Amino acid sequence: MKRRGFSHMGDSSLASSSSKTKTHLDVPRTTSSIIGNNNNEKDISSSSSLPNPNDSSPTPNPMDDQHDDRFNYALLLALYTLQGIPMGLSASIPFLIQQKVQMIASSAAHHAAAAAAAGGSETIAAVTADVAAAHHSQSLADLTKIAYNAQAIFALCSWPFSLKLLWAPIVDACFSKRFGRRKSWLVPIQLIAGALMVGGSDYVEQELGLDSVGSSSEMNVRGVTFFFFTLYFLMATQDIAVDGWALTMLSRNNRGKGPICNSIGQNIGYFLSYVGFLALNDVDSSENLWRPMLGMKSKPGVGLVSLGGFVKFMGTFMLVITVLVSLFKKEIDMSIEGGEMCTVGVCDGSSGSRSNNDMETLLPKKKQQQEEEEDDDDEMDAYEIGIAETYHRLWAVVKLPAVQSLILILLTYRLPCALSDNVKFLKAVEFGLSKQTTALLSPTIVLPLGIMVPIIATKIWKGHPLKQFMWAYKFRVTFVALIDVLMLLATRSFLGSGSIMGGEGTSRAIFWALLILSTAFQATVFSLQFNSQMTFFAHRVDPAIGGSYMTLLNTFANLGGTWPSSFIMYLIGQYTVPPTCSVGDDGAEVCTGGRDAYFPLQMVLSGLGIVWICVMGKRVQHVADLPDDAWKTHIGESDDGEEEMQEYKKGGKHA
């Protein structure tokens, strides 16, 4: 899972760190996470860290820091879990939209057959059947467009995570010191989100029209999209605050485990709400598994939990966690003057009173003073330099030719993969695959591969992340796309007629083999590309603005995956032609013709992917070969450095 937060940068006044060098990019620090070199601190020389043979004091236990941070680990996991809950819920909504449309289509088919049967004489029955069939065919055409147009609209709800860099410096710079720099945003944001989920739970279910078959006009997707868009906006803001708090909450030795808490927590929240809801809401699973297991009465046709009830429960859970954090977790006040802070202009961070030391750990004070200072590059902090200067520096990054080339790559490479990423499993559910099966594929296949693949890839492509990226991409737009098509054809054939080839046992084996291979291959190539992408970012960003630089690149990477989603859903709805159906004398429905837009579009997108490899492959290699200096803005360095940067921008160096 990607680390989405705006990482908050360190104090440029720490001259001691500027003389140090790094062989890797560490987790971005905030000013508040570095114990400043003010006049009240002891100057510990390099020799003081050497062991004293005459010192009889006990050797510190390296597990002490880990033990003291266990509560902080638990807190971060809880906060990131809350963040993943709306994501998982939103991932389940497309399946509910598909379910609603299928219910309407089935109801239309039933009424068509009933109308034909009630015609009376053969002549009247034939005329009635033709009228009913024409009406049913038109209904299918309308429903197909409505379904995918609805999916295209709902896909817009995740945009706040792709755009949060726009307001991240404001979250970092504006706060109440009395309440805490991070809690000033975290607590009210989570209270609003929790209250919205509790109060709006019935609204979501009502707008989707899940309690009745009804018609497509009863499904207000725009209202549901706005509801989840608001939740995503709140959680994106919460993510900014939690990422910043993680850097000051954990002890220095354990600070690198913050992103691990992020990944684990978001996955827990996502799977809890996505897999948990779909499994408990599935009618067949509820009737055949959950109710007998829990000793509950049989309720055919009704899931164990409803969408409204599940959203309300999760909202209550968020409110409880937020209240506990507000009451029992104290954020140590920063050593800055004033109560409410909002720095818009450039601040002078050289003063000791502005050193912003809000290190928050459970370590004893003596141990904190004895911690050895790490190699921290100077990084900017929106509080220290001001909001305006933060945006100015980010714009300077965007104007770098190397970054512009990378942005072009990030914004375009996901389009050829959009069907596999966004439509494949929706189409499988349309062909008869159960929601429960779809949900269970994630924890059983996707999650383990997401953990193992990066570890193996690091050993194979060590030091060459973009080679790994291109290898996975070539595999993704060709072989994986072919497996996806075969899987969908097998799903339609097996779940529709019960046969693919050979007997029932052979057909079942082929179906499950293709389903597992399709899921596994997609998870593998996605993990390979995401891992290579993050590794490349980490090795190329300018350490002087490392945190916001990473967030900027992640913003464009997220946008590259967000915009194709709505676009491809729209194309599927526009170019799918439903079959022409008629009702026979026996009342049975017979459908012929029609065109499923998925399969021709997949051929077009695979061709587009091959063109992308031929055209953009050289640019990817060029970006990989650029020197480190091509990625630096040189802001704040000497005049010579600024002149060199101007020369680079004018074309002295080409990226």
XYZ file of C-alpha atoms in Angstrom:
655
model
C 0.000 0.000 0.000
C 1.417 3.379 -0.919
C 2.426 5.843 1.713
C 0.255 8.790 0.854
C 1.003 11.360 3.452
C 2.666 14.751 3.168
C 5.930 14.230 4.976
C 7.001 17.233 6.938
C 10.485 18.504 6.507
C 13.255 19.412 8.881
C 14.818 22.617 10.085
C 17.256 24.174 7.644
C 18.978 25.859 10.557
C 20.592 22.629 11.697
C 23.995 23.286 10.255
C 25.509 20.234 11.780
C 23.461 17.918 9.603
C 24.330 19.670 6.381
C 27.902 18.481 6.518
C 26.893 14.865 6.727
C 26.271 12.599 3.791
C 23.902 9.738 3.243
C 24.108 6.629 1.180
C 20.339 6.249 1.160
C 17.236 8.332 1.665
C 15.892 7.812 5.142
C 12.318 8.382 6.231
C 11.624 12.128 5.974
C 12.015 13.988 9.281
C 10.225 16.968 10.627
C 11.826 19.737 12.553
C 9.868 18.450 15.477
C 11.457 15.049 15.140
C 15.018 16.334 15.429
C 16.327 17.376 18.831
C 17.552 20.856 17.964
C 21.019 22.158 18.810
C 19.827 24.906 21.112
C 21.740 26.423 24.012
C 20.164 24.160 26.599
C 21.451 20.958 25.049
C 24.757 19.332 25.758
C 27.186 19.186 22.887
C 28.070 15.539 22.562
C 31.278 15.041 20.656
C 31.881 12.115 18.408
C 34.265 10.642 20.931
C 31.619 10.626 23.612
C 29.811 7.874 21.814
C 32.745 5.500 22.165
C 32.490 2.913 24.935
C 34.328 3.780 28.135
C 36.160 0.774 29.562
C 36.042 2.302 33.049
C 32.313 2.871 32.901
C 30.549 0.344 35.074
C 27.055 1.427 34.144
C 24.883 -1.298 32.629
C 24.855 -1.607 28.870
C 21.583 -0.251 27.429
C 19.256 -2.915 26.170
C 18.579 -2.386 22.469
C 15.043 -3.650 23.037
C 14.244 -0.764 25.391
C 13.271 1.609 22.567
C 11.102 -1.016 20.916
C 9.389 -1.803 24.212
C 8.729 1.863 24.929
C 7.244 2.409 21.475
C 4.815 -0.499 21.565
C 1.918 1.720 22.596
C 2.820 4.160 19.825
C 2.885 1.312 17.293
C -0.592 0.271 18.407
C -1.865 3.846 18.182
C -0.479 4.347 14.679
C -1.941 1.031 13.536
C -5.331 2.096 14.880
C -5.188 5.489 13.163
C -4.099 4.032 9.825
C -6.783 1.339 10.157
C -9.401 4.081 10.455
C -7.960 5.554 7.273
C -8.395 2.296 5.368
C -12.052 1.797 6.350
C -13.625 4.327 3.923
C -11.323 3.006 1.165
C -12.564 -0.539 1.656
C -16.198 0.561 1.830
C -15.845 2.558 -1.379
C -14.276 -0.474 -3.095
C -17.414 -2.486 -2.343
C -19.839 0.090 -3.772
C -19.186 -0.798 -7.467
C -20.260 -4.380 -6.738
C -23.458 -3.113 -5.126
C -24.167 -0.926 -8.156
C -23.661 -3.961 -10.359
C -25.953 -5.993 -8.102
C -28.652 -3.322 -8.286
C -28.503 -3.227 -12.094
C -28.694 -7.025 -12.298
C -31.769 -6.999 -10.060
C -33.444 -4.456 -12.337
C -32.548 -6.487 -15.442
C -33.896 -9.704 -13.906
C -37.084 -7.942 -12.905
C -37.508 -6.592 -16.457
C -37.017 -10.071 -17.912
C -39.561 -11.517 -15.493
C -42.165 -8.907 -16.391
C -41.538 -9.480 -20.096
C -42.130 -13.207 -19.714
C -45.216 -12.631 -17.544
C -46.669 -10.191 -20.062
C -46.190 -12.710 -22.858
C -47.810 -15.481 -20.849
C -50.832 -13.320 -20.015
C -51.552 -12.457 -23.664
C -54.539 -14.789 -24.069
C -54.768 -15.944 -27.654
C -51.757 -16.953 -29.711
C -51.935 -13.811 -31.875
C -52.236 -11.514 -28.909
C -49.508 -13.461 -27.108
C -47.165 -13.101 -30.084
C -47.765 -9.355 -30.318
C -47.400 -8.946 -26.574
C -44.215 -10.992 -26.589
C -42.720 -8.818 -29.328
C -43.617 -5.614 -27.483
C -42.292 -6.999 -24.220
C -39.096 -8.208 -25.877
C -38.543 -4.811 -27.505
C -39.140 -3.092 -24.183
C -36.782 -5.520 -22.441
C -34.084 -5.020 -25.091
C -34.340 -1.246 -24.667
C -34.172 -1.689 -20.896
C -30.983 -3.706 -21.199
C -29.411 -1.089 -23.454
C -30.311 1.666 -21.026
C -29.222 -0.359 -18.009
C -25.836 -1.166 -19.539
C -25.069 2.505 -20.070
C -26.497 3.460 -16.710
C -24.390 0.834 -14.920
C -21.033 1.866 -16.346
C -21.833 5.575 -16.338
C -22.596 5.145 -12.648
C -19.251 3.384 -12.154
C -17.490 6.205 -14.021
C -19.074 8.813 -11.772
C -18.362 6.916 -8.563
C -14.703 6.457 -9.517
C -14.281 10.212 -8.947
C -14.677 9.796 -5.176
C -11.011 8.816 -4.669
C -9.565 11.992 -6.203
C -8.820 13.765 -2.872
C -5.960 11.338 -2.162
C -4.484 12.264 -5.528
C -4.770 15.995 -4.890
C -4.002 16.334 -1.188
C -0.644 17.945 -1.859
C -2.639 21.096 -2.613
C -3.602 21.567 1.046
C -0.918 19.508 2.822
C 1.321 22.535 3.619
C -1.680 24.231 5.250
C -2.237 21.231 7.515
C 1.438 21.276 8.397
C 1.644 25.005 9.136
C -1.673 25.851 10.831
C -2.462 24.388 14.244
C -3.215 25.077 17.867
C -0.220 24.609 20.136
C -2.498 24.147 23.147
C -4.170 21.121 21.587
C -1.176 19.764 19.669
C 0.180 20.232 16.180
C -1.231 16.956 14.809
C -4.229 16.538 17.097
C -5.465 19.981 16.019
C -6.380 18.357 12.716
C -6.627 14.670 13.591
C -9.328 14.830 16.269
C -11.840 17.153 14.569
C -11.353 15.482 11.172
C -12.021 11.995 12.579
C -14.991 13.234 14.617
C -16.530 14.739 11.481
C -15.829 11.586 9.460
C -17.262 9.306 12.157
C -20.359 11.466 12.582
C -20.826 11.559 8.800
C -20.682 7.759 8.607
C -23.119 7.295 11.494
C -25.548 9.980 10.343
C -25.269 9.207 6.623
C -25.390 5.410 6.762
C -29.090 5.203 5.943
C -28.657 7.861 3.257
C -26.108 5.760 1.346
C -28.312 2.673 1.343
C -31.375 4.698 0.402
C -29.620 6.485 -2.492
C -28.405 3.191 -3.932
C -31.924 1.783 -3.642
C -30.712 -1.540 -2.254
C -33.849 -2.213 -0.217
C -36.014 -2.711 -3.313
C -35.725 -3.680 -6.961
C -37.369 -0.521 -8.239
C -35.884 1.177 -11.288
C -32.585 2.752 -12.256
C -34.025 6.201 -11.529
C -34.036 5.300 -7.824
C -30.229 4.931 -7.838
C -28.655 8.305 -7.033
C -24.982 7.587 -7.669
C -24.024 11.258 -7.568
C -25.200 11.547 -3.982
C -23.262 8.436 -2.947
C -20.201 9.704 -4.818
C -20.347 13.039 -2.977
C -20.678 11.190 0.341
C -17.550 9.106 -0.257
C -15.705 12.028 -1.864
C -16.198 13.910 1.412
C -14.965 10.885 3.383
C -11.883 10.594 1.143
C -11.161 14.303 1.600
C -11.371 13.942 5.374
C -9.205 10.812 5.391
C -6.631 12.390 3.075
C -6.337 15.280 5.538
C -6.128 12.806 8.423
C -3.360 10.985 6.561
C -1.308 14.173 6.323
C -1.590 14.688 10.084
C -0.902 11.052 11.018
C 2.154 10.791 8.761
C 3.594 13.896 10.388
C 2.747 12.681 13.873
C 4.354 9.296 13.241
C 7.707 10.985 12.678
C 7.631 12.652 16.095
C 5.724 10.002 18.018
C 8.239 7.184 17.537
C 11.698 7.163 19.026
C 14.597 7.930 16.732
C 15.666 4.312 16.321
C 12.130 3.176 15.494
C 11.016 6.045 13.297
C 11.638 4.067 10.119
C 8.833 1.700 11.155
C 6.217 4.411 10.679
C 5.623 3.541 7.000
C 5.266 -0.116 8.010
C 2.476 0.876 10.407
C 0.965 2.855 7.540
C 0.966 -0.109 5.166
C -0.260 -2.649 7.722
C -2.917 -0.365 9.188
C -4.365 0.684 5.848
C -4.494 -2.938 4.718
C -6.252 -3.974 7.927
C -8.848 -1.232 7.529
C -9.292 -1.927 3.824
C -9.720 -5.679 4.173
C -11.863 -5.313 7.288
C -14.381 -3.107 5.492
C -14.077 -4.491 1.938
C -13.717 -8.230 2.495
C -15.679 -8.165 5.739
C -18.648 -6.317 4.314
C -18.904 -8.252 1.028
C -18.600 -11.586 2.846
C -21.197 -10.710 5.498
C -23.522 -9.029 3.010
C -23.496 -11.930 0.550
C -26.915 -13.614 0.666
C -25.763 -17.189 0.036
C -22.883 -17.012 2.527
C -25.126 -15.480 5.176
C -27.755 -18.189 4.791
C -25.464 -21.210 4.407
C -22.484 -20.240 6.571
C -22.778 -17.293 8.939
C -26.269 -17.811 10.382
C -25.808 -21.560 11.063
C -22.376 -20.818 12.551
C -23.803 -18.121 14.851
C -26.984 -20.055 15.632
C -29.239 -17.408 14.057
C -32.625 -17.897 12.426
C -32.821 -18.436 8.694
C -33.613 -15.357 6.564
C -33.438 -16.374 2.898
C -32.514 -13.596 0.507
C -31.162 -11.302 3.237
C -27.500 -10.709 4.040
C -26.211 -10.890 7.599
C -25.394 -7.169 7.554
C -26.729 -4.306 5.462
C -24.649 -1.519 3.958
C -26.247 1.057 6.241
C -25.670 -1.004 9.360
C -22.041 -1.734 8.458
C -21.271 1.931 7.701
C -22.884 2.983 10.979
C -20.868 0.412 12.940
C -17.605 1.551 11.355
C -18.476 5.183 12.022
C -19.117 4.391 15.675
C -15.773 2.565 15.847
C -14.044 5.653 14.433
C -15.719 7.934 16.975
C -14.698 5.705 19.898
C -11.048 5.568 18.798
C -11.000 9.334 18.260
C -12.378 10.071 21.727
C -9.819 7.744 23.319
C -6.965 9.411 21.427
C -8.229 12.855 22.369
C -8.466 12.014 26.071
C -5.542 9.704 26.720
C -2.819 10.514 24.179
C -0.960 13.711 24.999
C 0.950 15.509 22.317
C 3.854 17.276 23.981
C 3.761 21.025 23.407
C 6.360 22.429 21.034
C 8.796 25.028 22.292
C 7.341 27.811 20.188
C 5.706 31.014 21.251
C 2.017 31.614 20.959
C -1.042 29.449 21.048
C -2.425 29.304 17.537
C 0.058 28.986 14.661
C -0.369 29.615 10.978
C 2.808 30.659 9.198
C 2.169 32.020 5.725
C 5.375 33.885 5.048
C 8.963 32.736 5.491
C 10.008 32.240 9.102
C 13.469 32.419 10.534
C 14.006 29.002 11.994
C 17.406 29.807 13.482
C 16.127 30.839 16.878
C 16.315 28.356 19.662
C 12.813 29.241 20.725
C 11.584 28.173 17.300
C 13.399 24.860 17.195
C 10.063 23.052 17.335
C 11.178 20.131 19.480
C 7.998 18.100 19.925
C 9.686 14.684 20.068
C 7.057 12.413 21.521
C 8.137 9.072 22.820
C 7.676 7.095 25.951
C 11.434 7.114 26.487
C 12.711 8.558 29.755
C 14.116 12.067 29.372
C 17.626 10.882 30.206
C 17.545 8.316 27.407
C 16.297 10.910 24.955
C 19.263 13.147 25.723
C 21.662 10.239 25.304
C 20.333 9.234 21.869
C 22.932 9.620 19.187
C 21.967 12.159 16.523
C 21.339 10.578 13.148
C 22.551 11.749 9.722
C 19.651 14.032 8.861
C 19.775 16.122 5.737
C 18.282 19.552 5.997
C 14.640 19.347 4.988
C 12.037 22.050 4.820
C 9.077 22.262 7.161
C 5.999 24.207 6.105
C 5.793 25.644 9.622
C 9.401 26.833 9.537
C 9.533 28.334 6.040
C 5.886 29.303 5.639
C 3.099 28.104 3.371
C 3.970 30.399 0.471
C 7.605 29.297 0.366
C 6.556 25.645 0.562
C 4.418 26.002 -2.556
C 7.215 27.956 -4.254
C 9.672 25.119 -3.685
C 7.224 22.491 -4.873
C 6.646 24.467 -8.069
C 10.425 24.599 -8.548
C 10.446 20.802 -8.444
C 7.677 20.560 -11.053
C 9.685 22.800 -13.431
C 12.671 20.447 -13.447
C 12.939 18.770 -16.885
C 13.696 15.418 -15.263
C 10.571 15.627 -13.118
C 8.454 16.667 -16.104
C 9.604 13.589 -18.013
C 8.771 11.400 -15.025
C 5.353 13.049 -14.651
C 4.560 12.279 -18.292
C 5.411 8.620 -17.670
C 3.350 8.451 -14.478
C 0.265 10.046 -16.042
C 0.142 7.783 -19.101
C 1.345 4.272 -18.316
C -1.774 3.166 -16.407
C -4.263 3.736 -19.240
C -3.439 0.480 -21.122
C -3.969 -1.395 -17.833
C -7.233 0.320 -16.900
C -9.520 -2.601 -17.770
C -7.637 -5.057 -15.577
C -7.392 -2.542 -12.745
C -10.980 -1.307 -12.719
C -13.386 -3.435 -14.772
C -12.196 -7.034 -14.771
C -13.812 -8.214 -11.536
C -16.941 -6.132 -12.109
C -17.324 -7.956 -15.422
C -16.718 -11.296 -13.690
C -19.493 -10.519 -11.196
C -21.716 -9.561 -14.131
C -21.020 -13.010 -15.597
C -22.020 -14.719 -12.358
C -19.003 -14.714 -10.032
C -20.147 -14.176 -6.457
C -19.150 -11.111 -4.453
C -17.871 -13.378 -1.684
C -15.453 -15.149 -4.039
C -14.218 -11.816 -5.356
C -13.672 -10.491 -1.841
C -11.825 -13.590 -0.613
C -9.318 -13.425 -3.476
C -7.720 -10.339 -1.904
C -6.545 -11.765 1.450
C -5.742 -15.208 0.069
C -3.791 -14.219 -3.066
C -3.234 -10.474 -3.387
C -2.013 -9.749 0.141
C 0.612 -12.548 0.386
C 1.991 -11.674 -3.060
C 2.108 -8.014 -2.099
C 4.444 -8.958 0.743
C 6.642 -11.540 -1.011
C 7.078 -10.001 -4.463
C 8.963 -6.839 -3.362
C 11.379 -8.927 -1.296
C 12.183 -11.237 -4.214
C 12.309 -8.355 -6.730
C 14.886 -6.513 -4.637
C 17.261 -9.453 -4.985
C 16.718 -9.776 -8.744
C 16.749 -6.139 -9.899
C 18.821 -4.608 -7.136
C 19.915 -1.111 -8.123
C 17.854 -1.052 -11.349
C 14.247 -0.217 -10.354
C 13.156 1.040 -13.779
C 14.353 -2.158 -15.458
C 12.064 -3.971 -13.047
C 9.305 -1.475 -13.907
C 9.594 -2.035 -17.666
C 9.826 -5.828 -17.383
C 6.638 -5.914 -15.326
C 4.902 -3.477 -17.681
C 5.674 -5.540 -20.792
C 4.292 -8.611 -19.021
C 1.293 -6.638 -17.786
C 0.002 -5.290 -21.112
C 0.474 -8.551 -23.022
C 0.393 -11.844 -21.124
C -1.641 -10.648 -18.130
C -4.214 -9.029 -20.437
C -4.549 -12.327 -22.335
C -5.061 -14.302 -19.113
C -7.718 -11.789 -18.010
C -9.654 -12.254 -21.249
C -9.453 -16.057 -20.975
C -10.590 -15.886 -17.352
C -13.658 -13.810 -18.235
C -14.569 -16.073 -21.141
C -14.234 -19.113 -18.866
C -16.335 -17.409 -16.182
C -19.099 -16.575 -18.649
C -19.078 -20.079 -20.090
C -18.777 -22.052 -16.846
C -21.150 -20.010 -14.696
C -23.549 -19.511 -17.597
C -23.826 -23.008 -19.082
C -21.755 -25.076 -16.635
C -19.224 -26.141 -19.245
C -16.018 -24.855 -20.826
C -14.532 -27.966 -22.391
C -14.660 -31.627 -21.423
C -16.732 -32.686 -18.451
C -17.906 -30.665 -15.473
C -14.793 -31.494 -13.446
C -12.443 -30.342 -16.211
C -14.445 -27.170 -16.768
C -14.391 -26.373 -13.049
C -10.610 -26.915 -12.895
C -10.029 -24.641 -15.909
C -12.280 -21.948 -14.435
C -10.563 -21.889 -11.033
C -7.078 -22.135 -12.553
C -7.688 -19.131 -14.801
C -9.323 -17.148 -11.991
C -6.383 -17.741 -9.640
C -3.777 -17.096 -12.361
C -5.473 -13.865 -13.421
C -5.588 -12.593 -9.846
C -2.037 -13.707 -9.025
C -0.435 -12.307 -12.181
C -2.143 -8.956 -11.800
C -1.106 -8.720 -8.140
C 2.472 -9.648 -9.054
C 2.968 -7.088 -11.828
C 1.226 -4.376 -9.827
C 3.480 -5.038 -6.833
C 6.576 -5.100 -9.058
C 5.737 -1.753 -10.620
C 4.703 -0.087 -7.385
C 7.825 -1.313 -5.590
C 10.118 -0.149 -8.408
C 8.331 3.187 -8.565
C 8.753 3.898 -4.847
C 12.374 2.719 -4.879
C 13.201 5.032 -7.778
C 11.487 7.964 -6.070
C 13.450 7.378 -2.874
C 16.796 7.335 -4.678
C 16.176 10.398 -6.852
C 14.421 12.966 -4.692
C 16.314 16.014 -3.482
C 17.035 15.373 0.221
C 16.612 19.080 0.956
C 12.885 18.744 0.298
C 12.647 14.966 0.404
C 9.267 14.539 2.086
C 7.245 16.925 -0.056
C 9.193 15.814 -3.140
C 8.061 12.225 -2.499
C 4.489 13.365 -1.945
C 4.561 15.380 -5.154
C 5.687 12.364 -7.190
C 3.157 10.132 -5.444
C 0.456 12.680 -6.265
C 1.135 12.340 -9.985
C 1.443 8.557 -9.644
C -2.002 8.475 -7.984
C -3.445 10.746 -10.669
C -2.069 8.397 -13.307
C -4.213 5.620 -11.863
C -7.276 7.746 -11.057
C -8.164 9.458 -14.321
C -8.210 6.286 -16.517
C -10.762 4.713 -14.166
C -13.659 7.043 -15.001
C -12.612 7.239 -18.651
C -12.592 3.473 -19.209
C -15.896 2.992 -17.368
C -17.480 5.563 -19.662
C -16.127 3.798 -22.770
C -17.449 0.427 -21.585
C -20.931 1.901 -21.117
C -20.932 3.668 -24.473
C -19.705 0.798 -26.628
C -21.435 -2.192 -25.015
C -24.434 -3.369 -27.045
C -26.797 -5.695 -25.155
C -28.177 -8.774 -26.925
C -31.542 -8.772 -28.618
C -33.911 -10.851 -26.548
C -37.230 -12.457 -27.362
C -39.644 -14.549 -25.368
C -40.608 -17.937 -26.793
C -43.991 -19.582 -26.701
C -42.946 -21.457 -23.590
C -42.099 -18.197 -21.809
C -38.366 -18.811 -21.951
C -36.131 -15.896 -22.863
C -33.857 -16.283 -25.898
C -31.104 -13.683 -26.456
C -28.936 -13.339 -29.548
C -26.340 -10.899 -30.860
C -25.004 -8.035 -28.781
C -21.447 -6.875 -28.179
C -19.441 -6.772 -24.980
C -17.119 -3.762 -25.230
C -14.606 -5.261 -22.778
C -12.973 -7.629 -25.249
C -12.427 -5.281 -28.228
C -11.327 -2.526 -25.848
C -8.800 -4.880 -24.280
C -7.295 -5.526 -27.702
C -7.082 -1.767 -28.366
C -5.526 -1.041 -24.973
C -2.996 -3.866 -25.303
C -1.995 -2.402 -28.658
C -1.765 1.011 -27.022
C 0.431 -0.501 -24.313
C 2.817 -1.918 -26.914
C 2.960 1.511 -28.593
C 3.658 3.077 -25.187
C 6.568 0.670 -24.653
C 8.046 1.547 -28.068
C 7.580 5.306 -27.690
C 8.093 5.846 -23.947
C 10.546 3.016 -23.266
C 13.498 5.164 -24.356
C 12.306 8.019 -22.169
C 12.076 5.650 -19.180
C 15.654 4.530 -19.805
C 16.762 8.152 -20.198
C 15.130 9.077 -16.883
C 16.857 6.123 -15.217
C 20.271 7.288 -16.513
C 19.974 10.921 -15.373
C 22.480 12.014 -12.700
C 21.326 12.862 -9.199
C 21.914 16.559 -9.835
C 19.164 16.574 -12.466
C 16.602 15.996 -9.712
C 17.736 18.812 -7.402
C 16.366 22.335 -7.273
C 19.423 23.794 -5.471
C 17.108 26.163 -3.630
C 18.829 27.660 -0.627
C 22.316 26.827 -1.822
C 25.042 29.233 -2.915
C 24.659 31.678 -5.780
C 26.854 29.449 -7.912
C 24.434 26.601 -7.368
C 21.494 28.809 -8.327
C 23.257 29.973 -11.483
C 23.988 26.358 -12.381
C 20.336 25.515 -11.853
C 19.244 28.356 -14.138
C 21.645 27.125 -16.802
C 20.233 23.616 -16.432
C 16.654 24.843 -16.834
C 17.544 26.836 -19.951
C 18.881 23.760 -21.670
C 22.452 23.413 -20.504
C 21.450 19.957 -19.315
C 18.616 18.084 -20.956
C 16.389 15.652 -19.123
